[in-house]
Coordinates of N, CA and C in Angstrom, one line a residue:
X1 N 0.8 -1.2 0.0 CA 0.0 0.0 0.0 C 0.9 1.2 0.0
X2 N 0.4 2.2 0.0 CA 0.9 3.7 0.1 C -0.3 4.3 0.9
X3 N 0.3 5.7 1.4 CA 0.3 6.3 2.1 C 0.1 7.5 1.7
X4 N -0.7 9.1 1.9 CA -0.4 10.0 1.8 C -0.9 11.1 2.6
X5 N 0.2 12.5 2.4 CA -0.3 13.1 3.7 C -0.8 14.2 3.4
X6 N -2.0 14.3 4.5 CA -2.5 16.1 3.9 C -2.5 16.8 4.6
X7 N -2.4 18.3 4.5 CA -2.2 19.2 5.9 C -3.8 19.2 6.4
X8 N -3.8 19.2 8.0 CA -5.1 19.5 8.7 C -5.4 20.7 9.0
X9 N -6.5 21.1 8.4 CA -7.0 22.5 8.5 C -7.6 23.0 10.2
X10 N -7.7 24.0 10.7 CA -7.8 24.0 11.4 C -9.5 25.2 12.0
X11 N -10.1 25.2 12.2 CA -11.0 26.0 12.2 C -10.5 27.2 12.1
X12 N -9.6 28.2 12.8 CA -8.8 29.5 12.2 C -8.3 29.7 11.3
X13 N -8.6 28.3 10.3 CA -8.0 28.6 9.5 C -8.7 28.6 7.7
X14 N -9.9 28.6 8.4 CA -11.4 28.4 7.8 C -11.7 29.7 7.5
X15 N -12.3 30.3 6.2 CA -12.9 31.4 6.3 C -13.7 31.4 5.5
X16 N -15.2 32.0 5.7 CA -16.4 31.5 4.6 C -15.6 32.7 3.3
X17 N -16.6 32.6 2.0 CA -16.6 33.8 1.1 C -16.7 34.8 1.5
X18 N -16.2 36.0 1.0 CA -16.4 37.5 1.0 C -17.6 37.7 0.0
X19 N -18.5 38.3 0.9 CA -20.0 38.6 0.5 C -19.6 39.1 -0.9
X20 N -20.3 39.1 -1.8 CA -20.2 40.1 -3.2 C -20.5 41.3 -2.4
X21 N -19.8 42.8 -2.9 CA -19.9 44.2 -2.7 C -21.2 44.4 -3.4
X22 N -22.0 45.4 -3.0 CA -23.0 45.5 -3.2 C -22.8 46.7 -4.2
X23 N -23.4 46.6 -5.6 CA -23.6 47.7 -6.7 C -24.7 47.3 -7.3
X24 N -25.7 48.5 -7.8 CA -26.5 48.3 -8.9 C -26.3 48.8 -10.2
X25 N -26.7 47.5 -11.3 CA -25.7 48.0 -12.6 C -27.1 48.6 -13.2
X26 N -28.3 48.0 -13.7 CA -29.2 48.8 -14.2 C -30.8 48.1 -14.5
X27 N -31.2 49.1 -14.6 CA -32.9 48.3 -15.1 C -33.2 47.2 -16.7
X28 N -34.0 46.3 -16.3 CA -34.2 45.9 -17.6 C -35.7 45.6 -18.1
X29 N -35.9 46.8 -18.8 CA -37.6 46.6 -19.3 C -38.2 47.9 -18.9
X30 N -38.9 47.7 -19.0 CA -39.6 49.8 -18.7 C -41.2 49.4 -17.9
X31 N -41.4 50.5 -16.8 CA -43.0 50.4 -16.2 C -44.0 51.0 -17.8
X32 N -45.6 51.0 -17.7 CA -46.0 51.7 -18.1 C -47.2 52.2 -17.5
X33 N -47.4 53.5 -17.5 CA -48.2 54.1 -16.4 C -49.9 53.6 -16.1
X34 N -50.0 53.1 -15.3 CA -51.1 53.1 -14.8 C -51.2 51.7 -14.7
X35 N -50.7 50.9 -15.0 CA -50.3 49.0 -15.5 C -49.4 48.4 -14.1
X36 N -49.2 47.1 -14.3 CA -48.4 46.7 -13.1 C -47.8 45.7 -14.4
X37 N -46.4 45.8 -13.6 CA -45.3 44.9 -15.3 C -44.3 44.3 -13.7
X38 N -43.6 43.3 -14.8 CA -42.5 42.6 -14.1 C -40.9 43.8 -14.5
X39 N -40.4 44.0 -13.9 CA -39.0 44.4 -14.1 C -38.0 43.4 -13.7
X40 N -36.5 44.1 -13.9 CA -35.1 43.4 -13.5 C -34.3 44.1 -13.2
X41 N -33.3 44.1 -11.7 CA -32.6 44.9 -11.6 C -31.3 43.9 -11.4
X42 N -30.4 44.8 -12.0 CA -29.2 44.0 -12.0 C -28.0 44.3 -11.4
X43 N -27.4 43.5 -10.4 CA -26.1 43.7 -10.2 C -25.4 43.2 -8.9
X44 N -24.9 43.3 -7.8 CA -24.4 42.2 -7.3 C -25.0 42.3 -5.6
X45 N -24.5 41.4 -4.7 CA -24.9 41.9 -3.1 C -26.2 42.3 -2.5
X46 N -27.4 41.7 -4.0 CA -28.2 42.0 -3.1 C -28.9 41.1 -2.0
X47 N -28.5 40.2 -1.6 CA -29.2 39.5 -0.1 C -29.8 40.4 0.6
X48 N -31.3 39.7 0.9 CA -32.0 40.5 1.7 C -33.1 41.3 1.5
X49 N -33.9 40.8 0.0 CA -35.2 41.7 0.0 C -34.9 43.0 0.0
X50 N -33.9 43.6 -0.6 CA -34.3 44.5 -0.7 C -35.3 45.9 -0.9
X51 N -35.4 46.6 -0.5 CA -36.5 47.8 0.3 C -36.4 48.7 -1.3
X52 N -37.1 49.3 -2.3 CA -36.9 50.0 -3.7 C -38.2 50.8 -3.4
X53 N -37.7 51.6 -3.7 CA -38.7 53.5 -4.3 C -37.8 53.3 -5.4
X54 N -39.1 54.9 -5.9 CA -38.9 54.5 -6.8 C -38.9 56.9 -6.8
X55 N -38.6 57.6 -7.9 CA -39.1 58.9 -8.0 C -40.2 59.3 -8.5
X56 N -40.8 58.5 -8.7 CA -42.0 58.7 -9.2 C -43.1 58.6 -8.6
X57 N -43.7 59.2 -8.4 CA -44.5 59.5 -7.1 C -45.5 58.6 -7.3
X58 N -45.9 57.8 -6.0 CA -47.4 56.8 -5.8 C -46.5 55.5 -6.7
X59 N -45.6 55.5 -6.9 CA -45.4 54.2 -7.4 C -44.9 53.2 -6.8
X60 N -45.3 51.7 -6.5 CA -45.2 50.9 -5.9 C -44.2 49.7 -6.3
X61 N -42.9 49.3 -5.5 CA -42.3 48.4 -6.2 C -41.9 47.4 -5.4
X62 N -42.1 46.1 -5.6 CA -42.0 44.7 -4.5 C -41.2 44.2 -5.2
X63 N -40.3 43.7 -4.3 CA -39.3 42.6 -5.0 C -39.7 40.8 -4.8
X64 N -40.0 40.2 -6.1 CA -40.7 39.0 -5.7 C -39.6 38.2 -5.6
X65 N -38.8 38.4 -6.5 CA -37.3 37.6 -6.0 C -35.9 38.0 -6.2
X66 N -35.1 37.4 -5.4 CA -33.8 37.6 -5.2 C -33.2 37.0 -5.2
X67 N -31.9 36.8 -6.5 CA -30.9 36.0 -6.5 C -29.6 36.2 -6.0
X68 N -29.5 37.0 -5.7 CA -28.3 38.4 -5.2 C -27.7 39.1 -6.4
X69 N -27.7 38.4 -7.4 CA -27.4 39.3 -8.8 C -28.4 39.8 -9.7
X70 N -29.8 39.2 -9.3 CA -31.0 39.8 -10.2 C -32.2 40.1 -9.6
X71 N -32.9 40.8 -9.5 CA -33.8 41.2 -8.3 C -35.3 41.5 -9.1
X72 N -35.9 40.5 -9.2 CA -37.0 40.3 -10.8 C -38.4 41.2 -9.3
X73 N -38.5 42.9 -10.1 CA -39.1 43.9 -9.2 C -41.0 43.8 -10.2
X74 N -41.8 43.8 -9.0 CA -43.4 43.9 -9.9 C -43.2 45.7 -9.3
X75 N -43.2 45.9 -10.4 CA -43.7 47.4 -10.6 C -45.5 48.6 -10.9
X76 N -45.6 48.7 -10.0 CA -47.0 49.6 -10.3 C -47.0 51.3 -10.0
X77 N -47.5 51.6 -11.4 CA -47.3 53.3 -11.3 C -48.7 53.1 -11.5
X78 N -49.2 54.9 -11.6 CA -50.4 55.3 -11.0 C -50.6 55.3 -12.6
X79 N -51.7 55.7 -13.5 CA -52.1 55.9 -14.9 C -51.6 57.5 -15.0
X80 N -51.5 58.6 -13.6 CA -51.5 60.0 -14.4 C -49.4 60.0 -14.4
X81 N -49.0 59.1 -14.1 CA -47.4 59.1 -14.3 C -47.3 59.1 -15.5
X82 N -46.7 60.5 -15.9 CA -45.8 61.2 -16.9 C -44.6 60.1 -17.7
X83 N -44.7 59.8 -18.8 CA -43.8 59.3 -19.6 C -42.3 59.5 -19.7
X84 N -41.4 59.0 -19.0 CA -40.0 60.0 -19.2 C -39.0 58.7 -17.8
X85 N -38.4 60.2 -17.4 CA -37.2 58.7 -17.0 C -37.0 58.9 -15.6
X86 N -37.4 58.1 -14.4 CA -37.1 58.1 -13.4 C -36.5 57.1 -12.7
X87 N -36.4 57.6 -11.4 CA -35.0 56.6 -10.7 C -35.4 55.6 -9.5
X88 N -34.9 54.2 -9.9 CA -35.3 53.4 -8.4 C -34.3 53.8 -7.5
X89 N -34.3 53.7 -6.2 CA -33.3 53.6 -5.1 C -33.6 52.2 -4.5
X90 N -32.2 50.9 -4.6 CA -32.4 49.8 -4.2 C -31.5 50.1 -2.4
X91 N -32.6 49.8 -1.5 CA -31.5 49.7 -0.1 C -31.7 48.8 0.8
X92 N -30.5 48.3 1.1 CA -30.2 47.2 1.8 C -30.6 47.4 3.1
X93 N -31.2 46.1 4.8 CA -31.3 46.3 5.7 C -29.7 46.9 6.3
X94 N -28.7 47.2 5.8 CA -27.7 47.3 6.8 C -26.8 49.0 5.7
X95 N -28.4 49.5 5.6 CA -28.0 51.3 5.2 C -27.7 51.3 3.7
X96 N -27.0 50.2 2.8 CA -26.0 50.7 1.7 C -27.3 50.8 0.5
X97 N -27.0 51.3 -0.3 CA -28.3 52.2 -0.9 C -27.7 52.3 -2.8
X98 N -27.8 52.3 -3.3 CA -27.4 51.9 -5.0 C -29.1 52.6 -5.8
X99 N -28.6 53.1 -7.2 CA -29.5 53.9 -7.8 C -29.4 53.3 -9.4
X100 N -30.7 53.1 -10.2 CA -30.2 53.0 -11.4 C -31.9 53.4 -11.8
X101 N -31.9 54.0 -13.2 CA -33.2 54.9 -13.9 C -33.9 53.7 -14.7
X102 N -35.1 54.2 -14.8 CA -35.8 53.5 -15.5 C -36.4 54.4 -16.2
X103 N -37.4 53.6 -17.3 CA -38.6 55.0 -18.2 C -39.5 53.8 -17.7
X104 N -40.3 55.4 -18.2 CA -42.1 54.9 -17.9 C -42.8 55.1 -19.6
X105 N -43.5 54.0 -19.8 CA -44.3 54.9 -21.2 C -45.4 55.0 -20.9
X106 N -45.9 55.2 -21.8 CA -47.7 55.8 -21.8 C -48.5 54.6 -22.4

């Protein structure tokens, strides 16, 4: 037979992954006013349901799921929201906060 040797790790010497940094890269797909649509927000770190407004006033945005890199948002604007380009704010339970625009049509 043979024999071989491995080094023993030691709990201190264990360290899980370094979380992904949290950025958001951008929207994919557009609201249209007065409708409720599926969106996609993209980009890294997001664990945790994150919390999204949106600048558009009265508009409503749930996150139904989270992969940490895609965050598939149901979007509802009001019908009198103005056609043009406004901004989500995606923010995390622990403060960090990332921005990327969307349009709205008519």
């Amino acid at each position: 037979g043979s024999a071989t040797s491995l080094p023993v790790l030691t709990p201190s010497t264990l360290k899980p992954p370094a979380p992904a940094p949290f950025r958001v890269n951008g929207v994919h797909g557009h609201a249209v006013a007065g409708k409720t649509v599926t969106l996609t927000i993209s980009g890294t770190g997001f664990y945790g349901q994150p919390r999204i407004t949106s600048s558009a006033a009265g508009t409503r945005a749930t996150v139904s799921r989270d992969s940490g890199k895609l965050l598939t948002v149901r979007v509802t604007t009001k019908a009198a929201t103005r056609a043009r380009t406004y901004t989500f704010t995606v923010r995390l339970a622990n403060g960090k906060q990332g921005r990327a625009n969307y349009s709205v049509f008519k």
